[in-house]
Amino acid sequence: MAEITELSDRSRADSHSKDLEREDDEILDAKVERVYRKLDLRIVPAFWVLYFLCAAVRSNVGLSLTMNMETGNSLSQKLDLSPQQVSTGLALFYVCYVLFDVPANLIMTRVSPHVWMSRVVLGVGIVGSCHAALSTAWNFYLIRLLLGIVIAGMWPGMAYYLTLFYPPSRTGKRIGQYFTAAQVSAAVAGLVSAGFQKMDGYGSLTGYQWMFLLYGIVTFLLGILILWWLPDRPKAPGSPEKPRRGYKKFLPKERPALKGEDALLHYQDLTRVYHAPPWGLRELWNVLCDWRIWPLTIMYFGIVGVGIGLQSFGTLIIRAAIPGLTGIQLSLLFAPIWVCDLIAILIVTPLSDRFHRHRYLFFIFPALLQITGLLITTYAGSLDNPWPRYVGLLIVGFGLGPTTPNCMAWISEIFQSRHGDIGVAAATALVTGLGNTGSIMTTYALYTGWASDNVPGPLQFRKSNSVMAGIVGVSVCSAVLMAILVRVVDGGVGRRGYDAEAVLDGAARRELRGQRGLKGIFGCNRGRNTGGKGGSREGPGTGSAGDVVKE
C-alpha cells in the first residue's frame, strides 16, 4: 500500500513538474512572439514596398503590349515587334535571371544584406526608367537583359534575409505577406495602366512611356530609403562595434533591429544565426550536391512558369477568350485574377507555418487548383458565353498564391538545418534560378512564341494552356516524391533536421516540441505538441546580455 502511495505521489509530482515546465515554455514563447512581431514591423513593410515596385517594373512590359492599341501607341506597335520578338525579349530577362541568381545571392552572404538589397532596387529603378526610351527591337532585347542582371538575387535574397531574423518554420507567412505585393502590384498595375493610357500623348510621351518612367523614378528613390529602413544582419548582444571601413563609411549608420531584452531573447532563440560558421568552396559544393535541390527545383519550375506566363500574357489570354474588349477593359479584368491570388496567400500561408511538417500539402492542393483552372480556361465556355473561361483564370490565380511562398519556406527549412547560411543562400538561389527556366519556356515557347497556337479564334492558346497545366502536374508529382523521400530518408523535417553538432537554440527546441497547430489562432489553445515531446528551456544561449559574447 505504501509503495502504491509513493508511486502516486511521484506521478503527481512529475505531472506538476511538467505543468510548470509547460507554463514556463508558454511564457517564453509569448515573449519570443512579441520580439518577432517587432521585427515584422521593421522588415515586412519594407520588403512589401520593395517587392511591389520591383514586380511592377518587371511585369509592366506585359501590359505595355496592349496599352493604347486603338491609337497605335502600344509598345509592340511603336517598336514594330513581331510576336516572336516579344517572346524573345521577355525570355532574355529570365536567361540573365537564371545565370546571375546564385552568384548574386552568395555575394549577399559576404556583404551587408540591406546594402545589397538597396543595390538591387536602385538598379531596377534605373533600368526600369530606361524602358521609356525604347525605340527598336535590339534595344528592347538589351534592356530586358540588363533588367535580368540587376534584379537577379532579389527574390532568393529576400528569403535568405528572413532566415537571419526568423526560424525557417516561421518564414512561410512572412514570405506570403510580402509576396502579396506582387499580386497587388499586378492588380494595381492593371488598374493604374488604365490611367496611364489616358495620359497618352501628354508631353509627347505615350501611355506606356509615362508608366515606365514614373515607376522607375519611385523605385530609385525607394532604393535610397532602404539603407535607413532595413536593418543589417543581427549582432550578438554585448559584441564590440566594428569600425566602419570601405564603402560603409559613406553609408548611414545602421539602426539595430532590436535592443535590450528583445535583443537578448532573439539571440537565445536564434543563436545559430549569430554564430554561423564561415563557408568556402567545399561547403558550397556540399550544398550543390544535395539531392534535395532537384525535386524542389522541379516544383518551382512548374508554378513559376504558370505564374510568369499568366503575368506576361494574361491580358492576351483574356482577349482570346473574350474578343472585342478595349485595352482599358482588359486591364480592369486582369486585376481580379491577382486579388484572388492575394486572398489565397493570406489564408493559406499562416496555416502552412503552423502545420509546417505537412507543408507539402499546402503546395499540392493549390497546385491542383491551378490545373483545374487552366483546364476550365481551355475547354469551358462557348462563343455565346465565354465568361466561364475567365472564371478559370480566377481559379488559377487563387491556386498560384500559396505555392511559391511555401516552396521557398520549405527550401529554408530543409537546408538551414543541414548546411547553415550557405545552404539557404545557395539552395534558394539555385532552385529559383533553375526553376525560372520555366519562365523562359512559357515566355519564349508558348503563347505569342508558338505560331500555330497564336491564331485568332476559339482555339487560340489552347495548346499553351494545356502545356502549362502539364508542367504544374509535374510539380505536383515532384512535391509528392519530395514529401515521401523526406519522411523515408530524413525521418521528417524537424525530427532529424538538427544534427548533434548544431546549436540547439530556443527555436530548435520548439521544433522538437512539435508544431504550433491551431494554438493561439481565433483564441484556440489546442494544437501544441502535434509532433513531438516537450523540451526543456535549458541550453546554450542563456545568460545576461553582458556575457553573451565571449571572444
Coordinates of C-alpha atoms in Angstrom, one line a residue:
M1 CA 0.0 0.0 0.0
A2 CA 2.8 2.4 0.9
E3 CA 4.5 1.6 -2.4
I4 CA 1.3 2.5 -4.3
T5 CA 1.0 5.7 -2.4
E6 CA 4.7 6.6 -3.1
L7 CA 4.2 5.9 -6.8
S8 CA 1.0 8.0 -6.9
D9 CA 2.8 10.9 -5.1
R10 CA 5.8 10.6 -7.6
S11 CA 3.3 10.6 -10.5
R12 CA 1.6 13.7 -9.2
A13 CA 5.0 15.4 -8.7
D14 CA 6.1 14.6 -12.2
S15 CA 2.8 15.8 -13.6
H16 CA 3.1 19.1 -11.6
S17 CA 6.7 19.5 -12.8
K18 CA 5.6 19.1 -16.5
D19 CA 2.8 21.5 -16.0
L20 CA 5.3 24.1 -14.6
E21 CA 7.7 23.4 -17.5
R22 CA 4.9 23.8 -20.0
E23 CA 3.8 27.1 -18.3
D24 CA 7.4 28.4 -18.5
D25 CA 7.6 27.4 -22.1
E26 CA 4.3 29.2 -22.9
I27 CA 5.5 32.4 -21.1
L28 CA 8.8 32.3 -23.0
D29 CA 7.0 31.6 -26.3
A30 CA 4.8 34.6 -25.8
K31 CA 7.9 36.9 -25.2
V32 CA 9.5 35.5 -28.3
E33 CA 6.3 36.1 -30.4
R34 CA 6.4 39.7 -29.2
V35 CA 10.0 40.0 -30.5
Y36 CA 9.1 38.6 -33.9
R37 CA 6.1 40.9 -34.2
K38 CA 8.5 43.8 -33.6
L39 CA 10.7 42.5 -36.4
D40 CA 7.7 42.2 -38.6
L41 CA 7.0 45.9 -38.3
R42 CA 10.6 46.7 -39.3
I43 CA 11.1 44.2 -42.1
V44 CA 7.9 43.1 -43.7
P45 CA 6.6 46.6 -44.8
A46 CA 10.0 47.4 -46.3
F47 CA 10.0 44.2 -48.2
W48 CA 6.4 44.7 -49.3
V49 CA 7.0 48.1 -50.8
L50 CA 10.3 46.9 -52.4
Y51 CA 8.7 43.9 -54.0
F52 CA 5.7 45.8 -55.1
L53 CA 7.7 48.3 -57.1
C54 CA 10.3 45.8 -58.5
A55 CA 7.5 43.4 -59.5
A56 CA 5.7 46.2 -61.3
V57 CA 8.8 47.3 -63.2
R58 CA 9.5 43.7 -64.2
S59 CA 6.0 42.9 -65.4
N60 CA 4.7 46.2 -66.8
V61 CA 6.1 45.2 -70.1
G62 CA 3.2 42.7 -70.5
L63 CA 0.7 45.5 -70.0
S64 CA 2.5 47.8 -72.3
L65 CA 1.9 45.4 -75.2
T66 CA -1.8 46.1 -75.3
M67 CA -1.9 49.7 -74.0
N68 CA -3.4 52.3 -76.4
M69 CA -3.6 49.7 -79.2
E70 CA -6.6 51.7 -80.6
T71 CA -4.3 54.6 -81.4
G72 CA -1.3 52.6 -82.4
N73 CA 0.7 53.5 -79.3
S74 CA 1.3 50.2 -77.7
L75 CA 4.9 49.0 -77.1
S76 CA 4.6 46.3 -79.8
Q77 CA 3.2 48.8 -82.3
K78 CA 5.7 51.6 -81.6
L79 CA 8.7 49.2 -81.9
D80 CA 7.1 47.2 -84.6
L81 CA 7.7 44.0 -82.7
S82 CA 6.5 40.6 -84.0
P83 CA 5.0 38.1 -81.6
Q84 CA 8.3 36.1 -81.8
Q85 CA 10.4 39.2 -80.9
V86 CA 8.1 39.9 -77.9
S87 CA 8.6 36.4 -76.7
T88 CA 12.4 36.6 -77.2
G89 CA 12.6 39.9 -75.3
L90 CA 10.6 38.5 -72.4
A91 CA 12.7 35.3 -72.3
L92 CA 16.0 37.1 -72.3
F93 CA 15.2 38.7 -68.9
Y94 CA 14.9 35.2 -67.4
V95 CA 18.0 33.9 -69.0
C96 CA 20.1 36.5 -67.1
Y97 CA 18.0 36.0 -64.0
V98 CA 18.9 32.3 -64.1
L99 CA 22.6 32.9 -64.8
F100 CA 23.2 35.5 -62.1
D101 CA 20.8 34.3 -59.3
V102 CA 23.3 32.1 -57.5
P103 CA 26.4 34.5 -57.7
A104 CA 24.2 37.4 -56.5
N105 CA 22.9 35.5 -53.5
L106 CA 26.3 34.2 -52.5
I107 CA 27.7 37.8 -52.6
M108 CA 24.9 38.8 -50.2
T109 CA 26.2 36.4 -47.6
R110 CA 29.5 38.3 -47.6
V111 CA 28.3 41.9 -47.5
S112 CA 25.7 43.9 -45.6
P113 CA 22.4 42.4 -46.7
H114 CA 20.5 45.7 -46.5
V115 CA 23.1 47.4 -48.7
W116 CA 22.8 44.6 -51.2
M117 CA 19.0 44.9 -51.3
S118 CA 19.4 48.6 -51.8
R119 CA 21.7 48.0 -54.8
V120 CA 19.1 45.7 -56.3
V121 CA 16.3 48.3 -56.0
L122 CA 18.5 51.2 -57.3
G123 CA 19.4 49.1 -60.4
V124 CA 15.8 48.1 -61.1
G125 CA 14.7 51.8 -60.8
I126 CA 17.4 53.0 -63.3
V127 CA 16.9 50.2 -65.8
G128 CA 13.1 50.4 -65.4
S129 CA 13.1 54.0 -66.4
C130 CA 15.1 53.3 -69.5
H131 CA 12.2 51.3 -70.8
A132 CA 10.6 54.7 -71.7
A133 CA 13.4 55.3 -74.2
L134 CA 13.0 52.1 -76.2
S135 CA 12.9 52.6 -80.0
T136 CA 13.9 49.4 -81.8
A137 CA 13.8 45.7 -81.2
W138 CA 17.6 45.4 -80.4
N139 CA 17.4 47.9 -77.5
F140 CA 14.3 46.1 -76.2
Y141 CA 16.4 43.0 -76.0
L142 CA 19.3 44.8 -74.3
I143 CA 17.1 46.5 -71.7
R144 CA 15.5 43.2 -70.8
L145 CA 18.9 41.6 -70.4
L146 CA 20.1 44.4 -68.1
L147 CA 17.0 44.2 -66.0
G148 CA 17.5 40.5 -65.5
I149 CA 21.1 41.1 -64.4
V150 CA 20.3 43.9 -61.8
I151 CA 17.3 42.1 -60.4
A152 CA 19.0 38.7 -60.1
G153 CA 19.2 37.5 -56.5
M154 CA 16.4 39.8 -55.2
W155 CA 13.8 37.1 -54.6
P156 CA 16.1 34.4 -53.1
G157 CA 17.9 37.1 -51.3
M158 CA 14.7 38.2 -49.5
A159 CA 14.2 34.6 -48.4
Y160 CA 17.8 34.3 -47.2
Y161 CA 17.4 37.7 -45.4
L162 CA 14.4 36.4 -43.4
T163 CA 16.3 33.4 -42.1
L164 CA 18.7 35.9 -40.4
F165 CA 15.8 37.1 -38.2
Y166 CA 13.3 34.2 -38.1
P167 CA 13.4 30.4 -37.8
P168 CA 12.7 28.8 -41.2
S169 CA 9.5 27.2 -39.9
R170 CA 8.1 30.8 -39.4
T171 CA 9.2 32.2 -42.7
G172 CA 6.3 31.0 -44.9
K173 CA 3.8 33.5 -43.5
R174 CA 6.3 36.4 -43.8
I175 CA 7.2 35.4 -47.4
G176 CA 3.5 35.2 -48.1
Q177 CA 2.9 38.7 -46.6
Y178 CA 5.4 40.5 -48.8
F179 CA 4.6 38.2 -51.8
T180 CA 1.2 39.7 -51.8
A181 CA 2.9 42.8 -53.1
A182 CA 3.3 41.1 -56.4
Q183 CA -0.4 40.3 -56.5
V184 CA -1.4 43.9 -55.5
S185 CA 1.2 45.2 -58.0
A186 CA -0.3 43.1 -60.8
A187 CA -3.8 44.2 -59.9
V188 CA -3.0 47.8 -59.3
A189 CA -0.8 47.9 -62.4
G190 CA -3.8 46.8 -64.4
L191 CA -5.9 49.5 -62.9
V192 CA -3.3 52.2 -63.0
S193 CA -2.4 51.4 -66.6
A194 CA -5.9 52.4 -67.5
G195 CA -5.0 55.8 -66.1
F196 CA -1.7 55.9 -67.9
Q197 CA -3.5 55.2 -71.1
K198 CA -5.5 58.4 -70.5
M199 CA -2.1 60.3 -70.5
D200 CA -1.2 59.0 -74.0
G201 CA 0.2 61.9 -76.0
Y202 CA 0.7 64.2 -73.0
G203 CA 4.2 65.7 -73.1
S204 CA 4.8 63.9 -76.4
L205 CA 5.0 60.6 -74.5
T206 CA 2.9 57.5 -74.9
G207 CA 0.9 56.0 -72.0
Y208 CA 3.4 53.1 -71.5
Q209 CA 6.4 55.6 -71.5
W210 CA 4.8 57.5 -68.7
M211 CA 4.2 54.2 -66.8
F212 CA 7.8 53.1 -67.1
L213 CA 9.3 56.5 -66.3
L214 CA 7.2 57.2 -63.1
Y215 CA 7.6 53.6 -61.8
G216 CA 11.3 53.8 -62.3
I217 CA 11.8 57.1 -60.5
V218 CA 9.8 56.0 -57.5
T219 CA 11.7 52.7 -57.3
F220 CA 15.1 54.5 -57.5
L221 CA 14.0 56.7 -54.5
L222 CA 13.0 53.6 -52.5
G223 CA 16.4 52.1 -53.2
I224 CA 18.0 55.0 -51.3
L225 CA 15.5 54.8 -48.5
I226 CA 16.2 51.1 -48.0
L227 CA 19.6 52.0 -46.5
W228 CA 17.8 53.5 -43.5
W229 CA 14.7 51.3 -43.4
L230 CA 16.1 47.7 -43.4
P231 CA 18.4 46.5 -40.5
D232 CA 21.7 44.9 -41.1
R233 CA 22.4 41.3 -40.1
P234 CA 21.8 40.9 -36.3
K235 CA 24.8 41.2 -33.9
A236 CA 25.0 39.3 -30.6
P237 CA 24.3 41.5 -27.5
G238 CA 27.5 42.7 -26.0
S239 CA 29.6 42.3 -29.1
P240 CA 32.0 45.1 -29.8
E241 CA 31.1 47.5 -32.6
K242 CA 33.4 47.1 -35.6
P243 CA 35.0 50.2 -37.2
R244 CA 33.3 51.4 -40.4
R245 CA 35.6 50.8 -43.3
G246 CA 35.4 50.9 -47.1
Y247 CA 32.0 51.7 -48.6
K248 CA 30.4 51.6 -45.2
K249 CA 32.0 55.0 -44.3
F250 CA 29.7 56.6 -46.9
L251 CA 26.5 54.9 -45.8
P252 CA 24.1 56.0 -43.0
K253 CA 24.7 54.2 -39.6
E254 CA 22.6 51.2 -39.2
R255 CA 19.8 51.1 -36.6
P256 CA 19.8 47.8 -34.8
A257 CA 16.6 45.8 -35.3
L258 CA 16.3 45.0 -31.6
K259 CA 17.6 46.4 -28.3
G260 CA 17.9 45.4 -24.7
E261 CA 15.9 42.4 -23.5
D262 CA 14.4 41.9 -27.0
A263 CA 17.9 41.6 -28.5
L264 CA 18.8 39.0 -25.8
L265 CA 15.6 37.0 -26.4
H266 CA 16.3 36.9 -30.1
Y267 CA 19.9 35.8 -29.5
Q268 CA 18.7 33.0 -27.3
D269 CA 16.1 31.9 -29.7
L270 CA 18.2 32.0 -32.9
T271 CA 21.8 31.6 -31.6
R272 CA 22.8 29.6 -34.7
V273 CA 22.4 32.7 -36.9
Y274 CA 24.7 34.8 -34.7
H275 CA 27.5 32.2 -34.8
A276 CA 27.1 30.8 -38.4
P277 CA 30.4 29.2 -39.4
P278 CA 32.3 30.7 -42.4
W279 CA 31.9 28.8 -45.7
G280 CA 34.1 28.1 -48.6
L281 CA 34.1 26.1 -51.9
R282 CA 33.8 22.8 -50.0
E283 CA 30.6 23.8 -48.2
L284 CA 29.2 25.3 -51.4
W285 CA 29.9 22.0 -53.2
N286 CA 28.1 20.0 -50.5
V287 CA 25.0 22.1 -51.0
L288 CA 25.1 21.8 -54.8
C289 CA 25.5 18.0 -54.4
D290 CA 22.5 17.7 -52.1
W291 CA 19.8 15.6 -53.9
R292 CA 17.0 17.6 -52.2
I293 CA 17.6 20.5 -54.5
W294 CA 16.3 18.7 -57.6
P295 CA 12.7 17.8 -56.5
L296 CA 12.3 21.4 -55.2
T297 CA 13.6 22.8 -58.4
I298 CA 11.0 20.8 -60.4
M299 CA 8.3 22.0 -58.0
Y300 CA 9.4 25.6 -58.6
F301 CA 9.7 25.2 -62.3
G302 CA 6.0 24.5 -62.9
I303 CA 4.5 27.0 -60.6
V304 CA 6.8 29.9 -61.6
G305 CA 6.2 29.0 -65.2
V306 CA 2.5 29.3 -64.9
G307 CA 2.8 32.5 -62.7
I308 CA 5.0 34.3 -65.2
G309 CA 3.0 33.1 -68.1
L310 CA -0.2 34.4 -66.7
Q311 CA 1.5 37.7 -65.6
S312 CA 3.1 38.2 -69.1
F313 CA 0.2 37.0 -71.3
G314 CA -2.9 37.4 -69.0
T315 CA -4.4 40.2 -71.0
L316 CA -3.8 38.3 -74.3
I317 CA -5.4 35.2 -72.8
I318 CA -8.5 37.3 -71.8
R319 CA -8.6 38.9 -75.2
A320 CA -8.5 35.5 -76.9
A321 CA -11.3 34.2 -74.6
I322 CA -13.5 37.4 -74.9
P323 CA -12.7 39.2 -78.2
G324 CA -13.7 42.8 -78.7
L325 CA -12.5 44.1 -75.4
T326 CA -10.7 47.5 -75.3
G327 CA -7.3 48.0 -73.7
I328 CA -8.9 49.6 -70.6
Q329 CA -11.4 46.7 -70.2
L330 CA -8.6 44.2 -70.4
S331 CA -6.7 46.0 -67.7
L332 CA -9.7 46.1 -65.5
L333 CA -10.4 42.3 -66.0
F334 CA -6.7 41.5 -65.4
A335 CA -6.8 42.9 -61.8
P336 CA -9.3 40.4 -60.1
I337 CA -7.0 37.4 -61.0
W338 CA -4.4 38.8 -58.6
V339 CA -6.9 39.7 -56.0
C340 CA -7.8 36.0 -55.8
D341 CA -4.1 35.2 -55.7
L342 CA -3.7 37.6 -52.7
I343 CA -6.7 36.2 -50.8
A344 CA -5.3 32.7 -51.1
I345 CA -1.9 33.8 -49.8
L346 CA -3.4 35.4 -46.7
I347 CA -5.5 32.4 -45.9
V348 CA -3.1 29.5 -46.6
T349 CA 0.5 30.7 -45.7
P350 CA -0.2 31.3 -42.0
L351 CA -1.7 27.8 -41.7
S352 CA 1.3 26.3 -43.6
D353 CA 3.6 27.7 -40.9
R354 CA 1.5 26.3 -38.1
F355 CA 1.5 22.9 -39.7
H356 CA 5.0 23.2 -41.3
R357 CA 5.7 19.4 -41.1
H358 CA 2.9 19.0 -43.6
R359 CA 3.9 22.0 -45.8
Y360 CA 3.8 19.8 -48.9
L361 CA 0.0 19.6 -48.6
F362 CA -0.2 23.4 -48.7
F363 CA 1.7 23.2 -52.0
I364 CA -0.1 20.3 -53.6
F365 CA -3.7 21.3 -53.2
P366 CA -3.3 24.9 -54.5
A367 CA -1.3 23.4 -57.5
L368 CA -4.2 21.1 -58.3
L369 CA -6.4 24.2 -58.3
Q370 CA -4.2 25.7 -60.9
I371 CA -4.6 22.7 -63.1
T372 CA -8.3 22.8 -62.7
G373 CA -8.5 26.5 -63.6
L374 CA -6.3 26.0 -66.6
L375 CA -8.5 23.2 -67.9
I376 CA -11.6 25.3 -67.4
T377 CA -10.0 28.3 -69.2
T378 CA -9.0 26.0 -72.1
Y379 CA -12.1 23.9 -72.6
A380 CA -15.1 25.6 -70.9
G381 CA -17.5 28.2 -72.3
S382 CA -18.7 28.9 -75.8
L383 CA -18.7 31.7 -78.3
D384 CA -22.0 32.9 -76.9
N385 CA -20.9 32.7 -73.3
P386 CA -17.1 32.9 -72.9
W387 CA -17.1 34.0 -69.3
P388 CA -16.5 30.5 -67.8
R389 CA -13.1 30.7 -69.3
Y390 CA -12.4 33.9 -67.4
V391 CA -13.6 32.2 -64.2
G392 CA -11.0 29.6 -64.9
L393 CA -8.3 32.3 -64.8
L394 CA -9.6 33.4 -61.4
I395 CA -9.2 29.8 -60.1
V396 CA -5.7 29.7 -61.5
G397 CA -4.9 33.0 -59.6
F398 CA -6.3 31.5 -56.3
G399 CA -4.2 28.4 -56.7
L400 CA -1.0 30.3 -57.6
G401 CA -0.8 32.4 -54.5
P402 CA 0.4 30.0 -51.7
T403 CA 2.6 27.7 -53.8
T404 CA 5.7 30.0 -54.3
P405 CA 5.9 31.1 -50.6
N406 CA 5.5 27.5 -49.4
C407 CA 8.2 26.3 -51.8
M408 CA 10.6 29.0 -50.6
A409 CA 9.9 28.3 -46.9
W410 CA 10.4 24.5 -47.4
I411 CA 13.8 25.2 -49.0
S412 CA 14.9 27.2 -46.0
E413 CA 13.6 24.6 -43.5
I414 CA 15.4 21.8 -45.2
F415 CA 18.7 23.5 -46.0
Q416 CA 19.4 25.7 -43.0
S417 CA 19.4 22.8 -40.5
R418 CA 21.8 20.8 -42.8
H419 CA 24.1 23.4 -44.3
G420 CA 23.5 26.7 -42.4
D421 CA 23.7 30.1 -44.0
I422 CA 25.4 28.9 -47.2
G423 CA 22.7 26.2 -47.5
V424 CA 19.8 28.7 -47.5
A425 CA 21.6 31.2 -49.8
A426 CA 22.8 28.7 -52.4
A427 CA 19.7 26.5 -52.4
T428 CA 17.2 29.3 -52.6
A429 CA 19.1 30.9 -55.5
L430 CA 19.8 27.6 -57.3
V431 CA 16.1 26.4 -57.0
T432 CA 14.7 29.8 -58.1
G433 CA 17.4 30.2 -60.8
L434 CA 17.0 26.8 -62.4
G435 CA 13.3 26.9 -61.7
N436 CA 12.9 30.1 -63.7
T437 CA 13.7 28.1 -66.8
G438 CA 10.0 27.5 -66.6
S439 CA 9.6 31.2 -67.1
I440 CA 11.8 31.1 -70.1
M441 CA 9.7 28.3 -71.6
T442 CA 6.4 30.0 -71.1
T443 CA 7.5 33.4 -72.3
Y444 CA 9.5 32.2 -75.3
A445 CA 7.9 28.9 -76.5
L446 CA 4.3 29.4 -75.5
Y447 CA 1.5 31.9 -76.4
T448 CA 3.0 34.5 -78.8
G449 CA 6.1 32.3 -79.2
W450 CA 4.1 29.4 -80.6
A451 CA 3.0 30.5 -84.0
S452 CA 0.4 27.7 -84.6
D453 CA -1.2 28.3 -81.3
N454 CA -1.4 32.1 -81.7
V455 CA -4.1 32.0 -84.4
P456 CA -7.1 34.2 -83.6
G457 CA -10.2 32.1 -83.0
P458 CA -11.9 29.9 -80.4
L459 CA -8.8 27.6 -80.2
Q460 CA -6.2 30.3 -79.7
F461 CA -3.8 29.5 -76.9
R462 CA -5.4 26.1 -76.2
K463 CA -2.1 24.2 -76.6
S464 CA -0.2 26.7 -74.4
N465 CA -2.8 26.4 -71.6
S466 CA -2.6 22.6 -71.8
V467 CA 1.2 22.7 -71.6
M468 CA 1.0 24.9 -68.5
A469 CA -1.4 22.5 -66.9
G470 CA 1.0 19.7 -67.7
I471 CA 4.1 21.3 -66.1
V472 CA 2.1 22.1 -62.9
G473 CA 1.2 18.4 -62.9
V474 CA 4.9 17.6 -62.9
S475 CA 5.4 19.9 -60.0
V476 CA 2.7 18.1 -58.0
C477 CA 4.3 14.7 -58.7
S478 CA 7.7 16.2 -57.6
A479 CA 6.2 17.5 -54.4
V480 CA 4.7 14.1 -53.6
L481 CA 8.0 12.5 -54.2
M482 CA 9.9 15.0 -52.1
A483 CA 7.4 14.5 -49.2
I484 CA 7.9 10.7 -49.3
L485 CA 11.7 11.0 -49.5
V486 CA 12.0 13.5 -46.7
R487 CA 10.0 11.1 -44.4
V488 CA 11.8 7.9 -45.5
V489 CA 15.3 9.2 -45.8
D490 CA 15.3 12.0 -43.2
G491 CA 12.6 10.9 -40.8
G492 CA 10.6 14.1 -41.5
V493 CA 11.6 17.7 -41.5
G494 CA 12.1 19.0 -38.0
R495 CA 12.7 15.5 -36.5
R496 CA 16.2 14.8 -37.7
G497 CA 17.0 18.2 -39.2
Y498 CA 19.2 19.3 -36.3
D499 CA 22.3 17.3 -36.1
A500 CA 24.4 16.7 -33.0
E501 CA 26.9 19.4 -33.8
A502 CA 24.2 22.1 -34.4
V503 CA 23.4 24.8 -31.8
L504 CA 20.2 23.7 -30.0
D505 CA 18.8 27.2 -29.5
G506 CA 15.3 28.2 -28.5
A507 CA 13.8 27.9 -32.0
A508 CA 15.4 24.4 -32.4
R509 CA 13.9 23.2 -29.1
R510 CA 10.5 24.5 -30.2
E511 CA 10.8 22.5 -33.4
L512 CA 11.5 19.4 -31.3
R513 CA 8.4 20.1 -29.1
G514 CA 6.2 19.9 -32.2
Q515 CA 4.1 22.1 -34.5
R516 CA 2.1 25.1 -33.2
G517 CA -1.1 23.8 -34.9
L518 CA -4.1 26.0 -34.1
K519 CA -2.7 27.2 -30.8
G520 CA -3.4 31.0 -30.4
I521 CA -5.4 31.3 -33.6
F522 CA -9.0 32.5 -33.1
G523 CA -8.5 32.1 -29.4
C524 CA -7.9 28.4 -29.7
N525 CA -5.4 26.9 -27.3
R526 CA -5.1 23.5 -28.8
G527 CA -2.6 22.3 -31.3
R528 CA 0.7 22.4 -29.3
N529 CA 2.9 19.3 -29.4
T530 CA 1.3 17.9 -32.6
G531 CA 4.5 16.1 -33.5
G532 CA 7.0 15.9 -30.6
K533 CA 7.6 15.8 -26.8
G534 CA 8.1 18.7 -24.5
G535 CA 11.6 20.1 -24.2
S536 CA 13.4 22.0 -21.6
R537 CA 14.3 25.6 -21.9
E538 CA 17.8 25.0 -20.5
G539 CA 20.6 25.1 -23.0
P540 CA 23.0 27.2 -25.0
G541 CA 22.3 30.9 -25.4
T542 CA 21.2 31.7 -21.9
G543 CA 22.7 34.3 -19.7
S544 CA 22.8 38.1 -19.4
A545 CA 23.4 40.5 -22.2
G546 CA 26.7 41.4 -20.8
D547 CA 28.3 38.0 -21.0
V548 CA 26.6 36.6 -24.2
V549 CA 29.6 37.1 -26.4
K550 CA 33.0 35.8 -25.4
E551 CA 35.7 36.3 -27.9

